Coordinates of C-alpha atoms in Angstrom, one line a residue:
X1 CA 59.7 129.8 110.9
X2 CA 58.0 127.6 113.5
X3 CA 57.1 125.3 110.7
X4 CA 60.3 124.6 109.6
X5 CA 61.6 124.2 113.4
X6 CA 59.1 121.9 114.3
X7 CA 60.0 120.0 110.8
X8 CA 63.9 119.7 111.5
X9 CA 63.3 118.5 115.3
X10 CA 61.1 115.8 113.9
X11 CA 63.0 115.1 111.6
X12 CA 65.9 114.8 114.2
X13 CA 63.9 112.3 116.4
X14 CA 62.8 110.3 113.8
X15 CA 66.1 109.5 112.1
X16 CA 68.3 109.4 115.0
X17 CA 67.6 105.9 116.0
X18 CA 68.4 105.0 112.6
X19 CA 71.9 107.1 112.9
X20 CA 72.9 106.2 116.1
X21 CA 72.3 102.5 114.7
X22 CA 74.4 102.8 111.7
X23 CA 77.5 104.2 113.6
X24 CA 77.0 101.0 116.0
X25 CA 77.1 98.9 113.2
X26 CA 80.0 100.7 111.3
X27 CA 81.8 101.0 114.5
X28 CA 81.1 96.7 114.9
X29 CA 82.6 95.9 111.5
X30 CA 86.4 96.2 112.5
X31 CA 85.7 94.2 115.4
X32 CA 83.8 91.7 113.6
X33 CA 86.3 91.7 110.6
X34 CA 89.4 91.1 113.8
X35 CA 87.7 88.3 115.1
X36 CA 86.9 86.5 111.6
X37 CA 90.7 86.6 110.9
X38 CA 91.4 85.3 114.1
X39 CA 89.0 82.4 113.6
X40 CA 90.6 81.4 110.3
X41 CA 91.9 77.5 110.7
X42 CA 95.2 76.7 112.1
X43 CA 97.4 74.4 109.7
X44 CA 97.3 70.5 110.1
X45 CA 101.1 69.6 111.1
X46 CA 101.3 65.8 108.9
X47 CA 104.2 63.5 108.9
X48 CA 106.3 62.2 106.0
X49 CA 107.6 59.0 106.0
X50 CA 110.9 58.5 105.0
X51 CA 110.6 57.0 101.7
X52 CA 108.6 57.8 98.8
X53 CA 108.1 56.4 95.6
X54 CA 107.0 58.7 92.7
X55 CA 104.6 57.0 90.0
X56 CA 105.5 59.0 86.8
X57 CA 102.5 59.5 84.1
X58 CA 104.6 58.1 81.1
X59 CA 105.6 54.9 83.1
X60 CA 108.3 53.8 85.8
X61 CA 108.8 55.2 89.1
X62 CA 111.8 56.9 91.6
X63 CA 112.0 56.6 94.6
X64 CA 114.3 58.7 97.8
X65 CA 112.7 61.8 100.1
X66 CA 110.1 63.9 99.0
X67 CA 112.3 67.1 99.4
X68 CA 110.1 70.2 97.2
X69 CA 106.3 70.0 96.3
X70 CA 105.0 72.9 94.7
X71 CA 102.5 73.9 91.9
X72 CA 105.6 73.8 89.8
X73 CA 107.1 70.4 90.8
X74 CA 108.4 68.1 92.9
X75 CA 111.6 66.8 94.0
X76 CA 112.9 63.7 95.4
X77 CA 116.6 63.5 96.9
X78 CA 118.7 59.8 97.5
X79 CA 122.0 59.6 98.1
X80 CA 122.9 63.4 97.6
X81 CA 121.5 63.6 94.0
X82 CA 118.2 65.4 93.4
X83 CA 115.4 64.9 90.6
X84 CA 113.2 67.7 89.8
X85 CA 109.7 66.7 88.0
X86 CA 107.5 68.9 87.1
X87 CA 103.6 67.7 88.6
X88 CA 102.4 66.6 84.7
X89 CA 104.7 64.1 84.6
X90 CA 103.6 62.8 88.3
X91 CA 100.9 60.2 88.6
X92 CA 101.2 59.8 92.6
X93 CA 103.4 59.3 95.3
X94 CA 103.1 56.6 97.8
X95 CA 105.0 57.1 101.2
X96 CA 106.7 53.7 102.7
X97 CA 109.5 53.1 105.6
X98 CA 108.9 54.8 108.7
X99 CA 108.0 57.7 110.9
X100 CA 109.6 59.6 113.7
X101 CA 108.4 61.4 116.0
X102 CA 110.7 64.4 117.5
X103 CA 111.3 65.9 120.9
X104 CA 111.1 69.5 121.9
X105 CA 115.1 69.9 120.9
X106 CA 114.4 68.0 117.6
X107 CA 116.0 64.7 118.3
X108 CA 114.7 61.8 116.9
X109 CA 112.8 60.1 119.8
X110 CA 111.1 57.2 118.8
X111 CA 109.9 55.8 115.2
X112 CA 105.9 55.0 115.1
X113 CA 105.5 53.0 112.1
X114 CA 107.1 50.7 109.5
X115 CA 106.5 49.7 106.2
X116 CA 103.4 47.4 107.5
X117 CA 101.1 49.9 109.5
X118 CA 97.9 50.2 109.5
X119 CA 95.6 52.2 107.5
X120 CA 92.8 51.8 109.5
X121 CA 91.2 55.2 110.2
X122 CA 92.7 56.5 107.0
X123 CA 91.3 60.1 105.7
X124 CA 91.0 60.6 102.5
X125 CA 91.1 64.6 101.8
X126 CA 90.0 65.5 97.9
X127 CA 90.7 68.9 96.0
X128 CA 93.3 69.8 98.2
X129 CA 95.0 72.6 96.2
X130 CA 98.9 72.0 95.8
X131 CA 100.1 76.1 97.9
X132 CA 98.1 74.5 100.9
X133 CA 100.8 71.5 101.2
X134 CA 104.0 73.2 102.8
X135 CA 106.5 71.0 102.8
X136 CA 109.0 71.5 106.2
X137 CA 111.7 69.3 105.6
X138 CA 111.4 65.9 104.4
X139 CA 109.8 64.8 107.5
X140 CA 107.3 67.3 108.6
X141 CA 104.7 69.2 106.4
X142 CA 101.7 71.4 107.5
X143 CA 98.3 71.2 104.9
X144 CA 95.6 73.8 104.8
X145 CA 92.1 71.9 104.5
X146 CA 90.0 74.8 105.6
X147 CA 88.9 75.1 101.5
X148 CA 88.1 71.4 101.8
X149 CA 86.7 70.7 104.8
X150 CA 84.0 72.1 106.7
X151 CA 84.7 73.8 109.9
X152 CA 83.2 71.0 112.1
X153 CA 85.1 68.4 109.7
X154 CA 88.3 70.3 110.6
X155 CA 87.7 71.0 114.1
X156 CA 87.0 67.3 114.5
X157 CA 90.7 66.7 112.7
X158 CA 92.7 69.3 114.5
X159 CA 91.2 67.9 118.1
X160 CA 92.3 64.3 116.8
X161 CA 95.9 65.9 116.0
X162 CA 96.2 67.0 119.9
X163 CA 97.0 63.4 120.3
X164 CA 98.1 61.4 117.4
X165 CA 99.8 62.6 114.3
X166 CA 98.7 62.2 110.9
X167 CA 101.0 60.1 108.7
X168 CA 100.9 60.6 105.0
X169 CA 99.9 57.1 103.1
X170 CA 99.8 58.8 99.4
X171 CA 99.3 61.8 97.3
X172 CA 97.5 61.3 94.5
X173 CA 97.3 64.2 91.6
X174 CA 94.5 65.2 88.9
X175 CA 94.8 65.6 86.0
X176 CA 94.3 69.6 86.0
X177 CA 97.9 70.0 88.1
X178 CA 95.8 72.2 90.3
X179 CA 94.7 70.2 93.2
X180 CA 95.4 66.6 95.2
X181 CA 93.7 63.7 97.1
X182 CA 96.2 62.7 100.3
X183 CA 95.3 59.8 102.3
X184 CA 96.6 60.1 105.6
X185 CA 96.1 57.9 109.0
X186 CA 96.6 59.1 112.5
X187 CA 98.6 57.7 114.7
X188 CA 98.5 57.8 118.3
X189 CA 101.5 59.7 120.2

């Protein structure tokens, strides 16, 4: 009988440590998890010029507001009447005119480019998937580049968009439907 206590109060000592460390790192793991999700990358607010001109696949082009993009199309608005493509029949679209730049109370305060900015400083983001464009309105979007990107590339993009604001020069589409190259140049404030 003395045996066996001796055996289970060995036993005991030995393996504590080893449970005492497992609950510590069970009990870490929601913690961990919280701060992960809490880390993920903010959205890149981008804005849309006023114009865009839609290259279509078979030929020939139209041009108004980029008003929709989804993974099932796009639409472009002029003069109250809409046209709905769906992104196969899209080659690119190439943003022209200019840029505002909004106030606190969503005035227009001041435009920042016209049709003959620069694209010096130009990025040029590949295999962005088509969900991680949300369009705003048709002069604001915010794009998800964390899939893209890594997370110095990003942080490096976000800190530039403290102070300037990324205009978008074009979207360009593969083939697949899936994903998109946009070029895009920040402008200062």
């Amino acid at each position: 009988m003395k045996t066996a206590l001796n055996i289970i109060t060995l036993t005991l000592l030995v393996s504590s440590p080893g449970v005492i460390g497992y609950a510590e790192t069970t009990m870490s793991k929601p913690r961990e998890i919280a701060q992960a999700a809490n880390q993920q990358a903010q959205p890149l607010p981008v804005a849309l010029p006023d114009s865009a001109l839609v290259w279509q696949k078979p030929g020939g082009s139209i041009s108004g507001q980029l008003t929709a993009l989804s993974e099932q199309g796009l639409t472009i608005s002029l003069n109250n009447f809409s046209q709905t493509l769906p992104l196969d029949e899209v080659n690119r679209i190439e943003f022209q005119d200019e840029v505002w730049i909004r106030d606190r109370w969503g005035r227009r305060e001041r435009k920042i480019r016209g049709e003959n900015a620069s694209t010096r400083g130009q990025q040029v983001w590949r295999g962005v998937p088509i969900a991680a464009f949300q369009l705003q309105n048709g002069e604001t979007a915010s794009l998800r580049l964390e899939t893209v990107l890594s997370r110095e590339d990003l942080q490096d993009i976000l800190s530039i968009s403290r102070d300037s604001v990324y205009i978008v020069d074009a979207i360009e589409f593969d083939s697949s439907g899936q994903t998109m190259t946009i070029k895009a140049t920040p402008i200062d404030r």
